[in-house]
Short mmCIF file of C-alpha atoms and ligand atoms in Angstrom, two decimals:
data_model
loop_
_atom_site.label_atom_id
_atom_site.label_comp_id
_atom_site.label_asym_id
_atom_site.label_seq_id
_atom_site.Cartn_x
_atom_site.Cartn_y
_atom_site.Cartn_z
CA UNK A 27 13.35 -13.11 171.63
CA UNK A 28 12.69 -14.62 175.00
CA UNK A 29 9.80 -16.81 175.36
CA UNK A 30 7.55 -14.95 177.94
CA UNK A 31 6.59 -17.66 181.19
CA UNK A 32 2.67 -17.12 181.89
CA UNK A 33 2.56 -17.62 185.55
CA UNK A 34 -1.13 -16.79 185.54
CA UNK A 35 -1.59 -19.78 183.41
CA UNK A 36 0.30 -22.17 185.44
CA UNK A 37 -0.70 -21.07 188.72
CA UNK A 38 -4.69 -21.83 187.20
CA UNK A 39 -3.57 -24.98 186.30
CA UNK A 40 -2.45 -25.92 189.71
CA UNK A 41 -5.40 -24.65 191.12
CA UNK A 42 -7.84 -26.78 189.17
CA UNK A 43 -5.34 -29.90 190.00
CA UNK A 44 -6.04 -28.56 193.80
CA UNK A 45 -9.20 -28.53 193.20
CA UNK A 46 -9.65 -31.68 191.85
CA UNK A 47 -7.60 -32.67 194.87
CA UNK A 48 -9.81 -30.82 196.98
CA UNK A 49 -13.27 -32.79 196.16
CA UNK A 50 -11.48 -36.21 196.90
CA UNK A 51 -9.94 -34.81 200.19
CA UNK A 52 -13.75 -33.55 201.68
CA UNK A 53 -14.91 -36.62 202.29
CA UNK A 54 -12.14 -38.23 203.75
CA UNK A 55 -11.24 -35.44 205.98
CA UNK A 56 -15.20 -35.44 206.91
CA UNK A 57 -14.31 -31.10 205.73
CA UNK A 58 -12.80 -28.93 203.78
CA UNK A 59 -9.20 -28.17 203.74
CA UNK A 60 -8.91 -24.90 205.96
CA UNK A 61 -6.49 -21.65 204.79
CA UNK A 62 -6.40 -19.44 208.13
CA UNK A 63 -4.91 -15.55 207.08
CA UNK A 64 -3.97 -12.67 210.08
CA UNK A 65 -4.16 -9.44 208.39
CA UNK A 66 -3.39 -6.63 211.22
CA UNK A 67 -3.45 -2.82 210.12
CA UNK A 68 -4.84 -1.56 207.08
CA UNK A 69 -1.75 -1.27 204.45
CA UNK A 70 -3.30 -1.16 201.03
CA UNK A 71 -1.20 -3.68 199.26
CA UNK A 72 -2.17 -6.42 202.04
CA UNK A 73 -5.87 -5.54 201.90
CA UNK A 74 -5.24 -6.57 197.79
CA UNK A 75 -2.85 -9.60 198.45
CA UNK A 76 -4.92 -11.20 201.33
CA UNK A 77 -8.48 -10.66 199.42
CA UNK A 78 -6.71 -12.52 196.44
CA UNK A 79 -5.80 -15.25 198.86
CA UNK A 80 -9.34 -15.05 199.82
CA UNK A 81 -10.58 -15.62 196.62
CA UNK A 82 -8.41 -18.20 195.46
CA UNK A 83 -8.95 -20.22 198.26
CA UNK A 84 -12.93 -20.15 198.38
CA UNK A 85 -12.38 -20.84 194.09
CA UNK A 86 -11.03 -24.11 194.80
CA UNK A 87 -13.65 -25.32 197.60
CA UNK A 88 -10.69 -24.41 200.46
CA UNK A 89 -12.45 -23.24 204.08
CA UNK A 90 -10.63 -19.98 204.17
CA UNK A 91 -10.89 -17.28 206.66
CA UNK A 92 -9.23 -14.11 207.70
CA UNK A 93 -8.85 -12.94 211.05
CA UNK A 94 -8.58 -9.29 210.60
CA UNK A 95 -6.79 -6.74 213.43
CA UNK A 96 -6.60 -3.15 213.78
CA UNK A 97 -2.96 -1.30 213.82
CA UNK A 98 -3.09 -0.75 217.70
CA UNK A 99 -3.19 -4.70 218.36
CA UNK A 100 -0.14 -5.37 220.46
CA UNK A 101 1.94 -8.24 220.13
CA UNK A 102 0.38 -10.17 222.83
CA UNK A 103 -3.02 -10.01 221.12
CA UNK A 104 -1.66 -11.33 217.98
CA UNK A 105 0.28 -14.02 219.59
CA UNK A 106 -3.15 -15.03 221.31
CA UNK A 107 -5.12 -15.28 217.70
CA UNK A 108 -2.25 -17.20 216.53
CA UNK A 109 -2.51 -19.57 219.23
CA UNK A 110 -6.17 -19.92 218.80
CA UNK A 111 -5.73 -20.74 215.09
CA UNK A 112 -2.72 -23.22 215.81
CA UNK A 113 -5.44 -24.79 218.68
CA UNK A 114 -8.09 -25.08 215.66
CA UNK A 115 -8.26 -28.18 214.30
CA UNK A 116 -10.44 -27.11 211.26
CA UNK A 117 -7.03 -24.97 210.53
CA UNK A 118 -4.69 -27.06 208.76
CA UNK A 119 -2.32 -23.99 207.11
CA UNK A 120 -2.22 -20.22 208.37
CA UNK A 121 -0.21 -17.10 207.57
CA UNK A 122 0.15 -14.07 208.97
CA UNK A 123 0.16 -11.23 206.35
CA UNK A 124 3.66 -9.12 206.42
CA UNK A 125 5.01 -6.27 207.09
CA UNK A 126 3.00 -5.92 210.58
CA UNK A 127 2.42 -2.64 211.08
CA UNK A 128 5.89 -0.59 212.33
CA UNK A 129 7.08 -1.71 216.39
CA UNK A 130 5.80 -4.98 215.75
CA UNK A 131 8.20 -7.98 215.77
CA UNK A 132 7.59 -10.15 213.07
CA UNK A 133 9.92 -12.82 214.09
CA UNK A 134 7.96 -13.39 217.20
CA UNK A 135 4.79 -13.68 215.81
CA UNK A 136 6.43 -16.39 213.25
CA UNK A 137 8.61 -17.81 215.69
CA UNK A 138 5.08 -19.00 217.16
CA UNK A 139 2.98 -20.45 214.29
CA UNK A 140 2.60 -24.18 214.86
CA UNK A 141 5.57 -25.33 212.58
CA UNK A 142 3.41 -27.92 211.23
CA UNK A 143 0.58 -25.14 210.01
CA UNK A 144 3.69 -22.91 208.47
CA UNK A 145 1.54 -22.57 205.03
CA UNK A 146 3.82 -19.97 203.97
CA UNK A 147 6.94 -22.12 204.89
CA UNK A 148 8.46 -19.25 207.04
CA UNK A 149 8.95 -20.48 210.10
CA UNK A 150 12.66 -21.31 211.45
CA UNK A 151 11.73 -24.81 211.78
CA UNK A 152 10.59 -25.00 208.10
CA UNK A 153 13.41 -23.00 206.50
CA UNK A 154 15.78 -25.57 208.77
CA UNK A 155 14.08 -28.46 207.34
CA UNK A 156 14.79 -26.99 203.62
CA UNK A 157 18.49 -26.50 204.79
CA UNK A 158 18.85 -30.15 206.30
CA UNK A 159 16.93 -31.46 203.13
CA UNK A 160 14.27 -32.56 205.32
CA UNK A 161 10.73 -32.83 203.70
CA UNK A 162 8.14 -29.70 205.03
CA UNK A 163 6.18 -26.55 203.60
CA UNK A 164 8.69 -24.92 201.30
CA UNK A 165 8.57 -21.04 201.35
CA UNK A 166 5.64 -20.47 198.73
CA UNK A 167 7.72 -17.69 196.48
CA UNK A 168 10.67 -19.45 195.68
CA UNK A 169 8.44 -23.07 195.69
CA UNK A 170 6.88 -21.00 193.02
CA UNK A 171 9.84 -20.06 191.21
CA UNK A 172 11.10 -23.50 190.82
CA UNK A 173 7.71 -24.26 189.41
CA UNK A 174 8.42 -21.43 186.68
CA UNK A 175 11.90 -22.49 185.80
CA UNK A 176 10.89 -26.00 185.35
CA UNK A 177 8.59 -25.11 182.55
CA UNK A 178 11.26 -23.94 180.82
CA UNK A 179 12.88 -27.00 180.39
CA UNK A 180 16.14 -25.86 181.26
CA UNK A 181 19.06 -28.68 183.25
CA UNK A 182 19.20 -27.23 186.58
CA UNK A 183 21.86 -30.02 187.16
CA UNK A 184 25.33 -28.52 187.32
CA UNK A 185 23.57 -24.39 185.82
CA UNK A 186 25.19 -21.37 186.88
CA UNK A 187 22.12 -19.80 189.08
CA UNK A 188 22.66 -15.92 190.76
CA UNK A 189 20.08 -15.58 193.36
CA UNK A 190 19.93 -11.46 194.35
CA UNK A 191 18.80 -10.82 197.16
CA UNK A 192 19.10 -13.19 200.54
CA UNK A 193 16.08 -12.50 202.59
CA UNK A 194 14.68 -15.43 205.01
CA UNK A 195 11.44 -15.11 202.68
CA UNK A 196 12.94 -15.38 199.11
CA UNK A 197 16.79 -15.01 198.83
CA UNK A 198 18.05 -17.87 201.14
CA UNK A 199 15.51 -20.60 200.53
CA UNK A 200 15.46 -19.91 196.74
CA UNK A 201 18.96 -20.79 197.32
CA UNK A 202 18.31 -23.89 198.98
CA UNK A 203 15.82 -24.99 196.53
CA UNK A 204 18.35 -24.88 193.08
CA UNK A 205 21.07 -26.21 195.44
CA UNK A 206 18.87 -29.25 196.51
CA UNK A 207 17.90 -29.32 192.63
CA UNK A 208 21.62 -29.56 192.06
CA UNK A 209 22.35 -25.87 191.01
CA UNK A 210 25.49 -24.32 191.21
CA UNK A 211 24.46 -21.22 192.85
CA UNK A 212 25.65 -17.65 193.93
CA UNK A 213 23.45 -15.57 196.23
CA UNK A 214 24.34 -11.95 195.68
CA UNK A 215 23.34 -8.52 197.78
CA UNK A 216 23.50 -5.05 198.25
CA UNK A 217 27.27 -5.36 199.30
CA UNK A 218 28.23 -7.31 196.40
CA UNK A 219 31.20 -6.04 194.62
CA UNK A 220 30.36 -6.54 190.89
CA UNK A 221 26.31 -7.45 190.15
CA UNK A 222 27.05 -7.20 186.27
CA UNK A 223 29.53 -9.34 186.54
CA UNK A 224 27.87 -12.29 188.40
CA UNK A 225 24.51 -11.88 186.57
CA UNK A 226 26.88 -12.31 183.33
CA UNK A 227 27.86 -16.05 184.13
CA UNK A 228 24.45 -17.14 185.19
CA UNK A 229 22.17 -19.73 183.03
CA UNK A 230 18.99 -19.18 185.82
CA UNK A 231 18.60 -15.40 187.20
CA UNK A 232 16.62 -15.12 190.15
CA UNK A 233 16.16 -11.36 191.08
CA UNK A 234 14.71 -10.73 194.51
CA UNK A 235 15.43 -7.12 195.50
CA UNK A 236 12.51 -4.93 195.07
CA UNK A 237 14.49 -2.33 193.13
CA UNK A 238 12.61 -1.66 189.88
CA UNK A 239 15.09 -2.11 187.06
CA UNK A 240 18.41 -2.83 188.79
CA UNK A 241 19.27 -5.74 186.90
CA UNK A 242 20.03 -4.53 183.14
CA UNK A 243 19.17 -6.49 180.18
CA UNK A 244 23.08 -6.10 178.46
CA UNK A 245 24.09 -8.20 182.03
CA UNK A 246 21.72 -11.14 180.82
CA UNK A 247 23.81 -14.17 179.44
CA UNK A 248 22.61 -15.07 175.53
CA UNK A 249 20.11 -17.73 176.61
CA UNK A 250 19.51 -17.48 180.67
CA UNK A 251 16.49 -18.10 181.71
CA UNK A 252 14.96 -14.46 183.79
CA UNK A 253 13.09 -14.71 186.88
CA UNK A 254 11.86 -11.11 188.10
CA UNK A 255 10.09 -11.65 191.65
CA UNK A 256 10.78 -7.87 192.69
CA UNK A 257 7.75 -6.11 192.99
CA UNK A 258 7.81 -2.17 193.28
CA UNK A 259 4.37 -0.07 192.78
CA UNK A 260 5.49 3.01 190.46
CA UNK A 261 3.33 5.32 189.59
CA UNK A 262 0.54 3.45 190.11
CA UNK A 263 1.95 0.07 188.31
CA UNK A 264 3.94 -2.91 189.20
CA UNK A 265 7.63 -2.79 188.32
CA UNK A 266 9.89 -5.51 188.34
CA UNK A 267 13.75 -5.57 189.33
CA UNK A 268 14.73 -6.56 185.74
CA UNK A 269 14.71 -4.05 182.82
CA UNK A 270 11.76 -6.08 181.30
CA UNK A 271 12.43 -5.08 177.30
CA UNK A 272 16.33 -5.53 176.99
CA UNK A 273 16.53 -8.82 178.85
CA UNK A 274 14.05 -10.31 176.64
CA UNK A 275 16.69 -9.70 173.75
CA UNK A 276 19.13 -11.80 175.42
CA UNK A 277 17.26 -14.26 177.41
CA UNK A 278 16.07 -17.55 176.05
CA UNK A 279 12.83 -17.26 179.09
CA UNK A 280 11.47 -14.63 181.31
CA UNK A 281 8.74 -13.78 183.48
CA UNK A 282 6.83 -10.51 183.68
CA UNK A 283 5.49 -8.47 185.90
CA UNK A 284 2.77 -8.70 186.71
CA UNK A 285 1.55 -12.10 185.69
CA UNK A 286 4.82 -13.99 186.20
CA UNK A 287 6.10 -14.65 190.18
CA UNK A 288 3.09 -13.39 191.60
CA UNK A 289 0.04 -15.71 190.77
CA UNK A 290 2.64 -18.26 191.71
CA UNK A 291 3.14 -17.71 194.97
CA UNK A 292 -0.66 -17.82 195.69
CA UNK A 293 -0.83 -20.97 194.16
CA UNK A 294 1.80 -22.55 196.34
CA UNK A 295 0.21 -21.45 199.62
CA UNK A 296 -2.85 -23.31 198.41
CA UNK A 297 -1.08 -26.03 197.39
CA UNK A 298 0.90 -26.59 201.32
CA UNK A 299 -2.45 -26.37 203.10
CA UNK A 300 -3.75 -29.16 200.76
CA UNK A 301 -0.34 -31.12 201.50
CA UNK A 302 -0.73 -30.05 205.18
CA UNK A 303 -4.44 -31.56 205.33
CA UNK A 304 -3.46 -34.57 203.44
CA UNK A 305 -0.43 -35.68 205.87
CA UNK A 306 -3.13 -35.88 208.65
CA UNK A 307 -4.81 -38.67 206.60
CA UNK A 308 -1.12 -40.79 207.54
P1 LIG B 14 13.97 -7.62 201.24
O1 LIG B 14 13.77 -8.38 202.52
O2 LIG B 14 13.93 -6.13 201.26
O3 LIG B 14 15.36 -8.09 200.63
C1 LIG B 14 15.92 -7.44 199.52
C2 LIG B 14 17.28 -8.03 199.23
O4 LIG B 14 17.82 -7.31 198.13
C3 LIG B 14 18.28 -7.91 200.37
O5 LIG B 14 18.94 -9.14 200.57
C4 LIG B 14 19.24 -6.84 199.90
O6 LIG B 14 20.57 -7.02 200.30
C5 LIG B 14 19.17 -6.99 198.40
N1 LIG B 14 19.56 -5.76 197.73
C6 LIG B 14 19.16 -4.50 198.00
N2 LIG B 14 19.76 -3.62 197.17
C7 LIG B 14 20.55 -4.35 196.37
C8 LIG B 14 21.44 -4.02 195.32
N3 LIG B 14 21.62 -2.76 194.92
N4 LIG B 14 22.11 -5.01 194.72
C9 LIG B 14 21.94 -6.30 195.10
N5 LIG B 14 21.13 -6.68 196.08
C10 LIG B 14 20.43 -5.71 196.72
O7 LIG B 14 12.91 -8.06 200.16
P2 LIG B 14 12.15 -9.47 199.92
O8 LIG B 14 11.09 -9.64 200.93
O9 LIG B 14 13.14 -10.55 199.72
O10 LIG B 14 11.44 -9.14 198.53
C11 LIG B 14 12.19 -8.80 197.39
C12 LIG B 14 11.26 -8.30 196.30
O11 LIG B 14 10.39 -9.36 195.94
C13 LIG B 14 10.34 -7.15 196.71
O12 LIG B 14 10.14 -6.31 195.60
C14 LIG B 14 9.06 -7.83 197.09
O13 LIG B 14 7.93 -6.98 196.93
C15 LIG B 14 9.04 -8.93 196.06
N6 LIG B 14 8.24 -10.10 196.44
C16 LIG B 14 7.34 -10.54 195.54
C17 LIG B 14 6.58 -11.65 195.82
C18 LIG B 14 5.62 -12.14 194.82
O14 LIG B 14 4.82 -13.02 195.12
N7 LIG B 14 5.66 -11.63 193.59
C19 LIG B 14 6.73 -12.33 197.04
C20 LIG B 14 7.69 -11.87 197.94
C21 LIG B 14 8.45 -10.75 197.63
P3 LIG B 14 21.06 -6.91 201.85
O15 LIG B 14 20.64 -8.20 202.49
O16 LIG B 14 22.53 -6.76 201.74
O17 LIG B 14 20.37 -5.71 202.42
#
């Protein structure tokens, strides 16, 4: 039976090492570390996942604050509070909260977040700088999966990893990071010919699709370690992409859902606005 990775335990450990981090920062920064969020529209699961951000932020003595928008902003408008956060000095990491609401381009409204405030690691310069193996904010889901997989102990040196799913946000730099960690890896997608198959052969399974279930546990190799960062409400409840109970036969480690990816990636936001603020001590 699989052992099950506790990501809310690790991602409360790294906040209390932020924390700690936090207290010796103030007084050399002469403030707090600040965590700026743009939430625009009112979609229920960002209301949730930005009040968590919130909350973990103010928990570990971080200046947070969230500059919140109606649907019927336009573009322009969120450009301009962008720009006024990336002017802010007491700003050292931002976000905006995705989806925007529909007609909205999101790449624009990246596209113009000071690279060097990128807490979410999302912006073109960023993911470039994970490409070119350049240091800069890593992309805070798959900076949290790496955290995950290292607890298991597992060589990443020379393992079989299948990454599914190749979105900018997970997929490709997830990629990136168990390449740079010296993974041989396969990024799969909807148009790939035999999932089973390639899911077989892999020691590390990273599933990133948002497709409760796809992944079956009789595909899991004896021994992989499981990943499950898909996230699909269902009735009410969180579902992952892997089918939870039959991989955990098989697999040697797994995460759940919720409780596994999730806490995670909160975590690792925190933990590039503290790296952000810290660089300006240099
Ligand atoms: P996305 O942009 O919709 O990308 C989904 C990817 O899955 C695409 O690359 C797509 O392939 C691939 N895919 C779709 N159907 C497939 C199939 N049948 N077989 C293989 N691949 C398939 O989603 P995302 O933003 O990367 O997020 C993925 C999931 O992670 C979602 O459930 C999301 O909610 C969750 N998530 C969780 C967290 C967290 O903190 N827990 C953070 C971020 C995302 P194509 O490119 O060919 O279309």
């Amino acid at each position: 039976m699989a052992k099950i990775i506790d990501g809310k335990s690790l991602a409360r450990t790294i906040r209390n090492e932020l924390k700690r981090e936090i207290e010796i920062l103030k007084p050399q920064l002469g403030r707090a570390p600040g965590l700026a969020v743009v939430l625009v529209g009112d979609d229920p699961a960002s209301y949730i996942y930005v009040g968590n951000k919130e909350k973990a932020a103010a928990e570990i003595g971080m200046a947070g604050q969230v500059i919140r928008m109606p649907a019927t902003a336009s573009l322009s408008e969120i450009i301009a509070s962008v720009d006024k956060l990336n002017a802010d000095d007491s700003v050292d990491g931002m976000i905006v909260q995705m989806p925007l609401p529909p007609g909205l381009d999101e790449a624009s409204v990246l596209n113009r977040i000071d690279p060097n405030k990128d807490a979410d690691g999302l912006h073109p310069m960023n993911l470039g700088r994970l490409v070119a193996g350049m240091p800069g904010p890593r992309s805070c889901t798959p900076a949290g999966v790496m955290r995950l997989i290292d607890t298991t102990g597992i060589e990443l040196k020379g393992a079989k990893a299948v990454v599914i799913g190749r979105s900018e946000m997970v997929g490709k730099p997830m990629a990136h990071l168990l390449l740079e960690r010296h993974a041989t890896v396969t990024i799969c997608h909807s148009r790939t010919k035999d999932l089973a198959d390639e899911v077989h052969r892999a020691d590390i399974v990273v599933a990133a699709v948002g497709r409760p279930e796809l992944v079956r546990g009789e595909w899991i190799k004896e021994g992989a370690v499981v990943i499950d960062v898909g996230t699909t409400r269902v009735e009410g409840k969180l579902k992952g992409d892997v089918e939870f109970d039959q991989a955990a036969t098989r697999a040697s480690a797994i995460t759940p859902v919720p409780g596994g990816v999730g806490p995670m990636t909160i975590a690792m936001l925190l933990a590039n606005t503290v790296a952000i603020a810290k660089q300006k001590l240099l």
